[in-house]
């Protein structure tokens, strides 16, 4: 039996891209792709995205590199 899973993703999120690279290899699951605009959600709540905070951006870049290298998706 094939499972169905909703996959919410943000087009500009590096984490969404890395997750997509991983999930597209999964068999017997149909993913229903649902784009969201996380930047809009951040604005509604008055949150500054990590990409705009230098210390967090530095960590985010190294974290994405680490995940990409681990999953060989870069």
mmJSON file of the N, C-alpha and C atoms, coordinates in Angstrom:
{"data_MODEL":{"atom_site":{
"group_PDB":["ATOM","ATOM","ATOM","ATOM","ATOM","ATOM","ATOM","ATOM","ATOM","ATOM","ATOM","ATOM","ATOM","ATOM","ATOM","ATOM","ATOM","ATOM","ATOM","ATOM","ATOM","ATOM","ATOM","ATOM","ATOM","ATOM","ATOM","ATOM","ATOM","ATOM","ATOM","ATOM","ATOM","ATOM","ATOM","ATOM","ATOM","ATOM","ATOM","ATOM","ATOM","ATOM","ATOM","ATOM","ATOM","ATOM","ATOM","ATOM","ATOM","ATOM","ATOM","ATOM","ATOM","ATOM","ATOM","ATOM","ATOM","ATOM","ATOM","ATOM","ATOM","ATOM","ATOM","ATOM","ATOM","ATOM","ATOM","ATOM","ATOM","ATOM","ATOM","ATOM","ATOM","ATOM","ATOM","ATOM","ATOM","ATOM","ATOM","ATOM","ATOM","ATOM","ATOM","ATOM","ATOM","ATOM","ATOM","ATOM","ATOM","ATOM","ATOM","ATOM","ATOM","ATOM","ATOM","ATOM","ATOM","ATOM","ATOM","ATOM","ATOM","ATOM","ATOM","ATOM","ATOM","ATOM","ATOM","ATOM","ATOM","ATOM","ATOM","ATOM","ATOM","ATOM","ATOM","ATOM","ATOM","ATOM","ATOM","ATOM","ATOM","ATOM","ATOM","ATOM","ATOM","ATOM","ATOM","ATOM","ATOM","ATOM","ATOM","ATOM","ATOM","ATOM","ATOM","ATOM","ATOM","ATOM","ATOM","ATOM","ATOM","ATOM","ATOM","ATOM","ATOM","ATOM","ATOM","ATOM","ATOM","ATOM","ATOM","ATOM","ATOM","ATOM","ATOM","ATOM","ATOM","ATOM","ATOM","ATOM","ATOM","ATOM","ATOM","ATOM","ATOM","ATOM","ATOM","ATOM","ATOM","ATOM","ATOM","ATOM","ATOM","ATOM","ATOM","ATOM","ATOM","ATOM","ATOM","ATOM","ATOM","ATOM","ATOM","ATOM","ATOM","ATOM","ATOM","ATOM","ATOM","ATOM","ATOM","ATOM","ATOM","ATOM","ATOM","ATOM","ATOM","ATOM","ATOM","ATOM","ATOM","ATOM","ATOM","ATOM","ATOM","ATOM","ATOM","ATOM","ATOM","ATOM","ATOM","ATOM","ATOM","ATOM","ATOM","ATOM","ATOM","ATOM","ATOM","ATOM","ATOM","ATOM"],
"id":[1,2,3,4,5,6,7,8,9,10,11,12,13,14,15,16,17,18,19,20,21,22,23,24,25,26,27,28,29,30,31,32,33,34,35,36,37,38,39,40,41,42,43,44,45,46,47,48,49,50,51,52,53,54,55,56,57,58,59,60,61,62,63,64,65,66,67,68,69,70,71,72,73,74,75,76,77,78,79,80,81,82,83,84,85,86,87,88,89,90,91,92,93,94,95,96,97,98,99,100,101,102,103,104,105,106,107,108,109,110,111,112,113,114,115,116,117,118,119,120,121,122,123,124,125,126,127,128,129,130,131,132,133,134,135,136,137,138,139,140,141,142,143,144,145,146,147,148,149,150,151,152,153,154,155,156,157,158,159,160,161,162,163,164,165,166,167,168,169,170,171,172,173,174,175,176,177,178,179,180,181,182,183,184,185,186,187,188,189,190,191,192,193,194,195,196,197,198,199,200,201,202,203,204,205,206,207,208,209,210,211,212,213,214,215,216,217,218,219,220,221,222],
"type_symbol":["N","C","C","N","C","C","N","C","C","N","C","C","N","C","C","N","C","C","N","C","C","N","C","C","N","C","C","N","C","C","N","C","C","N","C","C","N","C","C","N","C","C","N","C","C","N","C","C","N","C","C","N","C","C","N","C","C","N","C","C","N","C","C","N","C","C","N","C","C","N","C","C","N","C","C","N","C","C","N","C","C","N","C","C","N","C","C","N","C","C","N","C","C","N","C","C","N","C","C","N","C","C","N","C","C","N","C","C","N","C","C","N","C","C","N","C","C","N","C","C","N","C","C","N","C","C","N","C","C","N","C","C","N","C","C","N","C","C","N","C","C","N","C","C","N","C","C","N","C","C","N","C","C","N","C","C","N","C","C","N","C","C","N","C","C","N","C","C","N","C","C","N","C","C","N","C","C","N","C","C","N","C","C","N","C","C","N","C","C","N","C","C","N","C","C","N","C","C","N","C","C","N","C","C","N","C","C","N","C","C","N","C","C","N","C","C","N","C","C","N","C","C"],
"label_atom_id":["N","CA","C","N","CA","C","N","CA","C","N","CA","C","N","CA","C","N","CA","C","N","CA","C","N","CA","C","N","CA","C","N","CA","C","N","CA","C","N","CA","C","N","CA","C","N","CA","C","N","CA","C","N","CA","C","N","CA","C","N","CA","C","N","CA","C","N","CA","C","N","CA","C","N","CA","C","N","CA","C","N","CA","C","N","CA","C","N","CA","C","N","CA","C","N","CA","C","N","CA","C","N","CA","C","N","CA","C","N","CA","C","N","CA","C","N","CA","C","N","CA","C","N","CA","C","N","CA","C","N","CA","C","N","CA","C","N","CA","C","N","CA","C","N","CA","C","N","CA","C","N","CA","C","N","CA","C","N","CA","C","N","CA","C","N","CA","C","N","CA","C","N","CA","C","N","CA","C","N","CA","C","N","CA","C","N","CA","C","N","CA","C","N","CA","C","N","CA","C","N","CA","C","N","CA","C","N","CA","C","N","CA","C","N","CA","C","N","CA","C","N","CA","C","N","CA","C","N","CA","C","N","CA","C","N","CA","C","N","CA","C","N","CA","C","N","CA","C","N","CA","C","N","CA","C","N","CA","C"],
"label_alt_id":[null,null,null,null,null,null,null,null,null,null,null,null,null,null,null,null,null,null,null,null,null,null,null,null,null,null,null,null,null,null,null,null,null,null,null,null,null,null,null,null,null,null,null,null,null,null,null,null,null,null,null,null,null,null,null,null,null,null,null,null,null,null,null,null,null,null,null,null,null,null,null,null,null,null,null,null,null,null,null,null,null,null,null,null,null,null,null,null,null,null,null,null,null,null,null,null,null,null,null,null,null,null,null,null,null,null,null,null,null,null,null,null,null,null,null,null,null,null,null,null,null,null,null,null,null,null,null,null,null,null,null,null,null,null,null,null,null,null,null,null,null,null,null,null,null,null,null,null,null,null,null,null,null,null,null,null,null,null,null,null,null,null,null,null,null,null,null,null,null,null,null,null,null,null,null,null,null,null,null,null,null,null,null,null,null,null,null,null,null,null,null,null,null,null,null,null,null,null,null,null,null,null,null,null,null,null,null,null,null,null,null,null,null,null,null,null,null,null,null,null,null,null],
"label_comp_id":["UNK","UNK","UNK","UNK","UNK","UNK","UNK","UNK","UNK","UNK","UNK","UNK","UNK","UNK","UNK","UNK","UNK","UNK","UNK","UNK","UNK","UNK","UNK","UNK","UNK","UNK","UNK","UNK","UNK","UNK","UNK","UNK","UNK","UNK","UNK","UNK","UNK","UNK","UNK","UNK","UNK","UNK","UNK","UNK","UNK","UNK","UNK","UNK","UNK","UNK","UNK","UNK","UNK","UNK","UNK","UNK","UNK","UNK","UNK","UNK","UNK","UNK","UNK","UNK","UNK","UNK","UNK","UNK","UNK","UNK","UNK","UNK","UNK","UNK","UNK","UNK","UNK","UNK","UNK","UNK","UNK","UNK","UNK","UNK","UNK","UNK","UNK","UNK","UNK","UNK","UNK","UNK","UNK","UNK","UNK","UNK","UNK","UNK","UNK","UNK","UNK","UNK","UNK","UNK","UNK","UNK","UNK","UNK","UNK","UNK","UNK","UNK","UNK","UNK","UNK","UNK","UNK","UNK","UNK","UNK","UNK","UNK","UNK","UNK","UNK","UNK","UNK","UNK","UNK","UNK","UNK","UNK","UNK","UNK","UNK","UNK","UNK","UNK","UNK","UNK","UNK","UNK","UNK","UNK","UNK","UNK","UNK","UNK","UNK","UNK","UNK","UNK","UNK","UNK","UNK","UNK","UNK","UNK","UNK","UNK","UNK","UNK","UNK","UNK","UNK","UNK","UNK","UNK","UNK","UNK","UNK","UNK","UNK","UNK","UNK","UNK","UNK","UNK","UNK","UNK","UNK","UNK","UNK","UNK","UNK","UNK","UNK","UNK","UNK","UNK","UNK","UNK","UNK","UNK","UNK","UNK","UNK","UNK","UNK","UNK","UNK","UNK","UNK","UNK","UNK","UNK","UNK","UNK","UNK","UNK","UNK","UNK","UNK","UNK","UNK","UNK","UNK","UNK","UNK","UNK","UNK","UNK"],
"label_asym_id":["A","A","A","A","A","A","A","A","A","A","A","A","A","A","A","A","A","A","A","A","A","A","A","A","A","A","A","A","A","A","A","A","A","A","A","A","A","A","A","A","A","A","A","A","A","A","A","A","A","A","A","A","A","A","A","A","A","A","A","A","A","A","A","A","A","A","A","A","A","A","A","A","A","A","A","A","A","A","A","A","A","A","A","A","A","A","A","A","A","A","A","A","A","A","A","A","A","A","A","A","A","A","A","A","A","A","A","A","A","A","A","A","A","A","A","A","A","A","A","A","A","A","A","A","A","A","A","A","A","A","A","A","A","A","A","A","A","A","A","A","A","A","A","A","A","A","A","A","A","A","A","A","A","A","A","A","A","A","A","A","A","A","A","A","A","A","A","A","A","A","A","A","A","A","A","A","A","A","A","A","A","A","A","A","A","A","A","A","A","A","A","A","A","A","A","A","A","A","A","A","A","A","A","A","A","A","A","A","A","A","A","A","A","A","A","A","A","A","A","A","A","A"],
"label_entity_id":["1","1","1","1","1","1","1","1","1","1","1","1","1","1","1","1","1","1","1","1","1","1","1","1","1","1","1","1","1","1","1","1","1","1","1","1","1","1","1","1","1","1","1","1","1","1","1","1","1","1","1","1","1","1","1","1","1","1","1","1","1","1","1","1","1","1","1","1","1","1","1","1","1","1","1","1","1","1","1","1","1","1","1","1","1","1","1","1","1","1","1","1","1","1","1","1","1","1","1","1","1","1","1","1","1","1","1","1","1","1","1","1","1","1","1","1","1","1","1","1","1","1","1","1","1","1","1","1","1","1","1","1","1","1","1","1","1","1","1","1","1","1","1","1","1","1","1","1","1","1","1","1","1","1","1","1","1","1","1","1","1","1","1","1","1","1","1","1","1","1","1","1","1","1","1","1","1","1","1","1","1","1","1","1","1","1","1","1","1","1","1","1","1","1","1","1","1","1","1","1","1","1","1","1","1","1","1","1","1","1","1","1","1","1","1","1","1","1","1","1","1","1"],
"label_seq_id":[1,1,1,2,2,2,3,3,3,4,4,4,5,5,5,6,6,6,7,7,7,8,8,8,9,9,9,10,10,10,11,11,11,12,12,12,13,13,13,14,14,14,15,15,15,16,16,16,17,17,17,18,18,18,19,19,19,20,20,20,21,21,21,22,22,22,23,23,23,24,24,24,25,25,25,26,26,26,27,27,27,28,28,28,29,29,29,30,30,30,31,31,31,32,32,32,33,33,33,34,34,34,35,35,35,36,36,36,37,37,37,38,38,38,39,39,39,40,40,40,41,41,41,42,42,42,43,43,43,44,44,44,45,45,45,46,46,46,47,47,47,48,48,48,49,49,49,50,50,50,51,51,51,52,52,52,53,53,53,54,54,54,55,55,55,56,56,56,57,57,57,58,58,58,59,59,59,60,60,60,61,61,61,62,62,62,63,63,63,64,64,64,65,65,65,66,66,66,67,67,67,68,68,68,69,69,69,70,70,70,71,71,71,72,72,72,73,73,73,74,74,74],
"pdbx_PDB_ins_code":[null,null,null,null,null,null,null,null,null,null,null,null,null,null,null,null,null,null,null,null,null,null,null,null,null,null,null,null,null,null,null,null,null,null,null,null,null,null,null,null,null,null,null,null,null,null,null,null,null,null,null,null,null,null,null,null,null,null,null,null,null,null,null,null,null,null,null,null,null,null,null,null,null,null,null,null,null,null,null,null,null,null,null,null,null,null,null,null,null,null,null,null,null,null,null,null,null,null,null,null,null,null,null,null,null,null,null,null,null,null,null,null,null,null,null,null,null,null,null,null,null,null,null,null,null,null,null,null,null,null,null,null,null,null,null,null,null,null,null,null,null,null,null,null,null,null,null,null,null,null,null,null,null,null,null,null,null,null,null,null,null,null,null,null,null,null,null,null,null,null,null,null,null,null,null,null,null,null,null,null,null,null,null,null,null,null,null,null,null,null,null,null,null,null,null,null,null,null,null,null,null,null,null,null,null,null,null,null,null,null,null,null,null,null,null,null,null,null,null,null,null,null],
"Cartn_x":[0.838,0.0,0.885,0.59,1.346,0.813,1.736,1.367,1.362,0.581,0.552,0.966,1.894,2.4,2.432,1.947,2.048,3.447,4.115,5.446,5.356,5.382,5.352,6.786,7.021,8.377,8.373,9.508,9.715,10.737,10.397,11.271,12.673,12.8,14.111,14.853,14.282,14.913,15.914,17.176,18.137,17.773,17.133,16.722,15.614,14.719,13.68,14.302,15.31,15.983,16.665,17.359,18.036,17.035,15.917,14.877,14.302,14.07,13.541,14.502,15.795,16.778,16.703,16.441,16.349,15.039,13.917,12.625,12.343,12.977,12.686,13.233,14.074,14.613,13.736,12.736,11.873,10.844,10.748,9.799,8.505,7.458,6.145,5.503,5.903,5.29,5.004,3.792,3.439,3.451,4.312,4.404,3.532,2.723,1.901,2.646,3.284,4.115,3.25,3.492,2.711,3.667,3.811,4.717,4.143,5.026,4.669,5.711,5.361,6.279,6.621,7.7,8.079,8.429,9.0,9.309,8.067,6.953,5.688,5.228,5.404,5.047,5.94,7.235,8.152,7.692,7.34,6.9,5.648,4.703,3.467,3.74,4.771,5.081,6.196,6.755,7.826,9.144,9.358,10.57,11.571,12.831,13.892,14.404,14.405,14.855,16.333,16.749,18.156,19.124,18.685,19.566,19.957,19.223,19.506,20.2,20.601,21.33,22.694,23.759,25.073,25.544,25.502,25.97,25.124,23.819,22.957,23.186,23.419,23.682,24.939,25.973,27.228,26.977,26.216,25.889,25.034,24.052,23.154,23.929,24.883,25.676,26.496,27.156,27.966,27.083,25.91,24.976,24.471,24.124,23.661,24.769,26.001,27.134,27.311,27.205,27.351,26.288,25.041,23.94,24.095,24.44,24.604,25.725,26.835,27.956,27.595,26.858,26.445,25.526,24.632,23.686,24.138,25.334,25.918,24.959,24.31,23.339,23.805,25.065,25.501,26.201],
"Cartn_y":[-1.179,0.0,1.245,2.17,3.403,4.44,5.011,6.046,7.399,8.319,9.695,10.62,11.513,12.442,13.843,14.831,16.229,16.729,17.346,17.913,19.417,20.152,21.608,22.106,22.971,23.438,24.904,25.54,26.925,26.909,27.53,27.514,28.038,28.999,29.595,28.992,27.981,27.37,26.288,26.428,25.366,24.051,24.147,22.931,22.201,22.955,22.329,21.575,22.195,21.546,20.263,20.317,19.12,18.024,18.414,17.432,16.829,17.657,17.157,16.15,16.442,15.515,14.159,14.183,12.935,12.2,12.916,12.231,11.723,12.325,11.85,10.449,9.956,8.596,7.563,8.017,7.11,6.471,5.17,4.424,4.178,3.878,3.533,4.663,5.903,7.055,8.095,8.579,9.676,10.955,11.882,13.149,14.173,14.845,15.945,17.226,17.854,19.031,20.264,20.944,22.128,23.275,24.203,25.322,26.29,26.809,27.847,28.951,30.138,31.258,31.565,30.959,31.091,32.539,33.267,34.674,35.472,35.158,35.813,35.488,34.241,33.846,34.551,34.659,35.397,36.843,37.482,38.876,39.046,38.124,38.215,38.168,37.423,37.269,38.196,39.002,39.917,39.206,38.084,37.286,37.623,37.784,37.974,36.595,36.312,35.009,34.803,33.572,33.29,33.773,33.774,34.199,35.667,36.447,37.871,38.201,37.184,37.364,36.701,37.527,37.018,35.778,35.74,34.514,33.282,33.473,32.35,31.94,32.912,32.607,31.762,32.133,31.364,29.917,29.726,28.378,27.648,28.351,27.733,27.233,28.028,27.62,26.377,26.368,25.19,23.979,24.207,23.108,22.5,23.353,22.856,22.117,22.638,21.93,20.558,20.501,19.226,18.226,18.667,17.781,17.35,18.286,17.956,16.943,17.146,16.204,14.837,14.831,13.552,12.794,13.5,12.857,12.836,13.388,13.429,14.045,15.164,15.797,17.177,17.515,18.835,18.725],
"Cartn_z":[0.0,0.0,0.0,-0.86,-0.964,0.029,0.805,1.765,1.086,1.628,1.143,2.282,1.978,2.981,2.384,3.133,2.717,3.075,2.123,2.328,2.117,3.222,3.169,3.025,2.048,1.807,1.397,1.636,1.234,0.103,-1.019,-2.192,-1.899,-1.005,-0.769,0.418,1.038,2.201,1.789,2.206,1.902,2.592,3.742,4.44,3.683,3.062,2.242,1.07,0.448,-0.679,-0.238,0.887,1.387,1.739,2.333,2.658,1.391,0.376,-0.893,-1.519,-1.485,-2.045,-1.347,-0.07,0.706,0.43,0.423,0.311,-1.09,-2.111,-3.468,-3.71,-2.808,-2.935,-2.233,-1.498,-0.735,-1.664,-1.594,-2.43,-1.656,-2.353,-1.785,-0.987,-1.289,-0.647,-1.726,-1.769,-2.664,-1.847,-2.232,-1.53,-2.228,-1.446,-1.928,-1.563,-2.556,-2.312,-2.114,-0.985,-0.627,-0.298,-1.245,-0.981,0.048,0.872,1.837,1.748,2.173,2.184,3.641,4.118,5.521,5.856,4.885,5.121,5.485,4.844,5.168,6.578,6.981,8.345,9.359,9.026,9.906,10.064,8.944,8.997,9.836,9.716,10.5,12.003,12.386,13.807,14.281,13.355,13.742,14.007,13.363,13.554,12.451,12.823,11.837,11.448,10.157,9.665,9.97,10.245,10.552,9.47,8.219,7.133,7.234,8.028,8.174,9.496,10.242,11.499,11.294,11.236,10.824,11.585,12.925,13.601,13.234,13.091,12.727,11.277,10.399,8.994,8.868,9.602,9.567,9.984,11.053,11.519,10.484,9.908,8.932,7.719,7.245,6.087,6.411,7.56,7.911,8.17,8.747,8.996,7.68,6.729,5.424,4.688,4.771,4.169,4.791,6.102,6.808,6.374,6.324,5.92,4.479,3.595,2.179,1.973,2.67,2.556,3.111,4.205,4.803,3.855,3.186,2.285,0.824,0.584,-0.759,-1.783,-1.374,-2.26,-2.73,-2.509,-2.985,-4.312],
"occupancy":[1.0,1.0,1.0,1.0,1.0,1.0,1.0,1.0,1.0,1.0,1.0,1.0,1.0,1.0,1.0,1.0,1.0,1.0,1.0,1.0,1.0,1.0,1.0,1.0,1.0,1.0,1.0,1.0,1.0,1.0,1.0,1.0,1.0,1.0,1.0,1.0,1.0,1.0,1.0,1.0,1.0,1.0,1.0,1.0,1.0,1.0,1.0,1.0,1.0,1.0,1.0,1.0,1.0,1.0,1.0,1.0,1.0,1.0,1.0,1.0,1.0,1.0,1.0,1.0,1.0,1.0,1.0,1.0,1.0,1.0,1.0,1.0,1.0,1.0,1.0,1.0,1.0,1.0,1.0,1.0,1.0,1.0,1.0,1.0,1.0,1.0,1.0,1.0,1.0,1.0,1.0,1.0,1.0,1.0,1.0,1.0,1.0,1.0,1.0,1.0,1.0,1.0,1.0,1.0,1.0,1.0,1.0,1.0,1.0,1.0,1.0,1.0,1.0,1.0,1.0,1.0,1.0,1.0,1.0,1.0,1.0,1.0,1.0,1.0,1.0,1.0,1.0,1.0,1.0,1.0,1.0,1.0,1.0,1.0,1.0,1.0,1.0,1.0,1.0,1.0,1.0,1.0,1.0,1.0,1.0,1.0,1.0,1.0,1.0,1.0,1.0,1.0,1.0,1.0,1.0,1.0,1.0,1.0,1.0,1.0,1.0,1.0,1.0,1.0,1.0,1.0,1.0,1.0,1.0,1.0,1.0,1.0,1.0,1.0,1.0,1.0,1.0,1.0,1.0,1.0,1.0,1.0,1.0,1.0,1.0,1.0,1.0,1.0,1.0,1.0,1.0,1.0,1.0,1.0,1.0,1.0,1.0,1.0,1.0,1.0,1.0,1.0,1.0,1.0,1.0,1.0,1.0,1.0,1.0,1.0,1.0,1.0,1.0,1.0,1.0,1.0,1.0,1.0,1.0,1.0,1.0,1.0],
"B_iso_or_equiv":[0.0,0.0,0.0,0.0,0.0,0.0,0.0,0.0,0.0,0.0,0.0,0.0,0.0,0.0,0.0,0.0,0.0,0.0,0.0,0.0,0.0,0.0,0.0,0.0,0.0,0.0,0.0,0.0,0.0,0.0,0.0,0.0,0.0,0.0,0.0,0.0,0.0,0.0,0.0,0.0,0.0,0.0,0.0,0.0,0.0,0.0,0.0,0.0,0.0,0.0,0.0,0.0,0.0,0.0,0.0,0.0,0.0,0.0,0.0,0.0,0.0,0.0,0.0,0.0,0.0,0.0,0.0,0.0,0.0,0.0,0.0,0.0,0.0,0.0,0.0,0.0,0.0,0.0,0.0,0.0,0.0,0.0,0.0,0.0,0.0,0.0,0.0,0.0,0.0,0.0,0.0,0.0,0.0,0.0,0.0,0.0,0.0,0.0,0.0,0.0,0.0,0.0,0.0,0.0,0.0,0.0,0.0,0.0,0.0,0.0,0.0,0.0,0.0,0.0,0.0,0.0,0.0,0.0,0.0,0.0,0.0,0.0,0.0,0.0,0.0,0.0,0.0,0.0,0.0,0.0,0.0,0.0,0.0,0.0,0.0,0.0,0.0,0.0,0.0,0.0,0.0,0.0,0.0,0.0,0.0,0.0,0.0,0.0,0.0,0.0,0.0,0.0,0.0,0.0,0.0,0.0,0.0,0.0,0.0,0.0,0.0,0.0,0.0,0.0,0.0,0.0,0.0,0.0,0.0,0.0,0.0,0.0,0.0,0.0,0.0,0.0,0.0,0.0,0.0,0.0,0.0,0.0,0.0,0.0,0.0,0.0,0.0,0.0,0.0,0.0,0.0,0.0,0.0,0.0,0.0,0.0,0.0,0.0,0.0,0.0,0.0,0.0,0.0,0.0,0.0,0.0,0.0,0.0,0.0,0.0,0.0,0.0,0.0,0.0,0.0,0.0,0.0,0.0,0.0,0.0,0.0,0.0],
"pdbx_formal_charge":[null,null,null,null,null,null,null,null,null,null,null,null,null,null,null,null,null,null,null,null,null,null,null,null,null,null,null,null,null,null,null,null,null,null,null,null,null,null,null,null,null,null,null,null,null,null,null,null,null,null,null,null,null,null,null,null,null,null,null,null,null,null,null,null,null,null,null,null,null,null,null,null,null,null,null,null,null,null,null,null,null,null,null,null,null,null,null,null,null,null,null,null,null,null,null,null,null,null,null,null,null,null,null,null,null,null,null,null,null,null,null,null,null,null,null,null,null,null,null,null,null,null,null,null,null,null,null,null,null,null,null,null,null,null,null,null,null,null,null,null,null,null,null,null,null,null,null,null,null,null,null,null,null,null,null,null,null,null,null,null,null,null,null,null,null,null,null,null,null,null,null,null,null,null,null,null,null,null,null,null,null,null,null,null,null,null,null,null,null,null,null,null,null,null,null,null,null,null,null,null,null,null,null,null,null,null,null,null,null,null,null,null,null,null,null,null,null,null,null,null,null,null],
"auth_seq_id":[1,1,1,2,2,2,3,3,3,4,4,4,5,5,5,6,6,6,7,7,7,8,8,8,9,9,9,10,10,10,11,11,11,12,12,12,13,13,13,14,14,14,15,15,15,16,16,16,17,17,17,18,18,18,19,19,19,20,20,20,21,21,21,22,22,22,23,23,23,24,24,24,25,25,25,26,26,26,27,27,27,28,28,28,29,29,29,30,30,30,31,31,31,32,32,32,33,33,33,34,34,34,35,35,35,36,36,36,37,37,37,38,38,38,39,39,39,40,40,40,41,41,41,42,42,42,43,43,43,44,44,44,45,45,45,46,46,46,47,47,47,48,48,48,49,49,49,50,50,50,51,51,51,52,52,52,53,53,53,54,54,54,55,55,55,56,56,56,57,57,57,58,58,58,59,59,59,60,60,60,61,61,61,62,62,62,63,63,63,64,64,64,65,65,65,66,66,66,67,67,67,68,68,68,69,69,69,70,70,70,71,71,71,72,72,72,73,73,73,74,74,74],
"auth_comp_id":["UNK","UNK","UNK","UNK","UNK","UNK","UNK","UNK","UNK","UNK","UNK","UNK","UNK","UNK","UNK","UNK","UNK","UNK","UNK","UNK","UNK","UNK","UNK","UNK","UNK","UNK","UNK","UNK","UNK","UNK","UNK","UNK","UNK","UNK","UNK","UNK","UNK","UNK","UNK","UNK","UNK","UNK","UNK","UNK","UNK","UNK","UNK","UNK","UNK","UNK","UNK","UNK","UNK","UNK","UNK","UNK","UNK","UNK","UNK","UNK","UNK","UNK","UNK","UNK","UNK","UNK","UNK","UNK","UNK","UNK","UNK","UNK","UNK","UNK","UNK","UNK","UNK","UNK","UNK","UNK","UNK","UNK","UNK","UNK","UNK","UNK","UNK","UNK","UNK","UNK","UNK","UNK","UNK","UNK","UNK","UNK","UNK","UNK","UNK","UNK","UNK","UNK","UNK","UNK","UNK","UNK","UNK","UNK","UNK","UNK","UNK","UNK","UNK","UNK","UNK","UNK","UNK","UNK","UNK","UNK","UNK","UNK","UNK","UNK","UNK","UNK","UNK","UNK","UNK","UNK","UNK","UNK","UNK","UNK","UNK","UNK","UNK","UNK","UNK","UNK","UNK","UNK","UNK","UNK","UNK","UNK","UNK","UNK","UNK","UNK","UNK","UNK","UNK","UNK","UNK","UNK","UNK","UNK","UNK","UNK","UNK","UNK","UNK","UNK","UNK","UNK","UNK","UNK","UNK","UNK","UNK","UNK","UNK","UNK","UNK","UNK","UNK","UNK","UNK","UNK","UNK","UNK","UNK","UNK","UNK","UNK","UNK","UNK","UNK","UNK","UNK","UNK","UNK","UNK","UNK","UNK","UNK","UNK","UNK","UNK","UNK","UNK","UNK","UNK","UNK","UNK","UNK","UNK","UNK","UNK","UNK","UNK","UNK","UNK","UNK","UNK","UNK","UNK","UNK","UNK","UNK","UNK"],
"auth_asym_id":["A","A","A","A","A","A","A","A","A","A","A","A","A","A","A","A","A","A","A","A","A","A","A","A","A","A","A","A","A","A","A","A","A","A","A","A","A","A","A","A","A","A","A","A","A","A","A","A","A","A","A","A","A","A","A","A","A","A","A","A","A","A","A","A","A","A","A","A","A","A","A","A","A","A","A","A","A","A","A","A","A","A","A","A","A","A","A","A","A","A","A","A","A","A","A","A","A","A","A","A","A","A","A","A","A","A","A","A","A","A","A","A","A","A","A","A","A","A","A","A","A","A","A","A","A","A","A","A","A","A","A","A","A","A","A","A","A","A","A","A","A","A","A","A","A","A","A","A","A","A","A","A","A","A","A","A","A","A","A","A","A","A","A","A","A","A","A","A","A","A","A","A","A","A","A","A","A","A","A","A","A","A","A","A","A","A","A","A","A","A","A","A","A","A","A","A","A","A","A","A","A","A","A","A","A","A","A","A","A","A","A","A","A","A","A","A","A","A","A","A","A","A"],
"auth_atom_id":["N","CA","C","N","CA","C","N","CA","C","N","CA","C","N","CA","C","N","CA","C","N","CA","C","N","CA","C","N","CA","C","N","CA","C","N","CA","C","N","CA","C","N","CA","C","N","CA","C","N","CA","C","N","CA","C","N","CA","C","N","CA","C","N","CA","C","N","CA","C","N","CA","C","N","CA","C","N","CA","C","N","CA","C","N","CA","C","N","CA","C","N","CA","C","N","CA","C","N","CA","C","N","CA","C","N","CA","C","N","CA","C","N","CA","C","N","CA","C","N","CA","C","N","CA","C","N","CA","C","N","CA","C","N","CA","C","N","CA","C","N","CA","C","N","CA","C","N","CA","C","N","CA","C","N","CA","C","N","CA","C","N","CA","C","N","CA","C","N","CA","C","N","CA","C","N","CA","C","N","CA","C","N","CA","C","N","CA","C","N","CA","C","N","CA","C","N","CA","C","N","CA","C","N","CA","C","N","CA","C","N","CA","C","N","CA","C","N","CA","C","N","CA","C","N","CA","C","N","CA","C","N","CA","C","N","CA","C","N","CA","C","N","CA","C","N","CA","C","N","CA","C","N","CA","C","N","CA","C"],
"pdbx_PDB_model_num":[1,1,1,1,1,1,1,1,1,1,1,1,1,1,1,1,1,1,1,1,1,1,1,1,1,1,1,1,1,1,1,1,1,1,1,1,1,1,1,1,1,1,1,1,1,1,1,1,1,1,1,1,1,1,1,1,1,1,1,1,1,1,1,1,1,1,1,1,1,1,1,1,1,1,1,1,1,1,1,1,1,1,1,1,1,1,1,1,1,1,1,1,1,1,1,1,1,1,1,1,1,1,1,1,1,1,1,1,1,1,1,1,1,1,1,1,1,1,1,1,1,1,1,1,1,1,1,1,1,1,1,1,1,1,1,1,1,1,1,1,1,1,1,1,1,1,1,1,1,1,1,1,1,1,1,1,1,1,1,1,1,1,1,1,1,1,1,1,1,1,1,1,1,1,1,1,1,1,1,1,1,1,1,1,1,1,1,1,1,1,1,1,1,1,1,1,1,1,1,1,1,1,1,1,1,1,1,1,1,1,1,1,1,1,1,1,1,1,1,1,1,1]
}}}
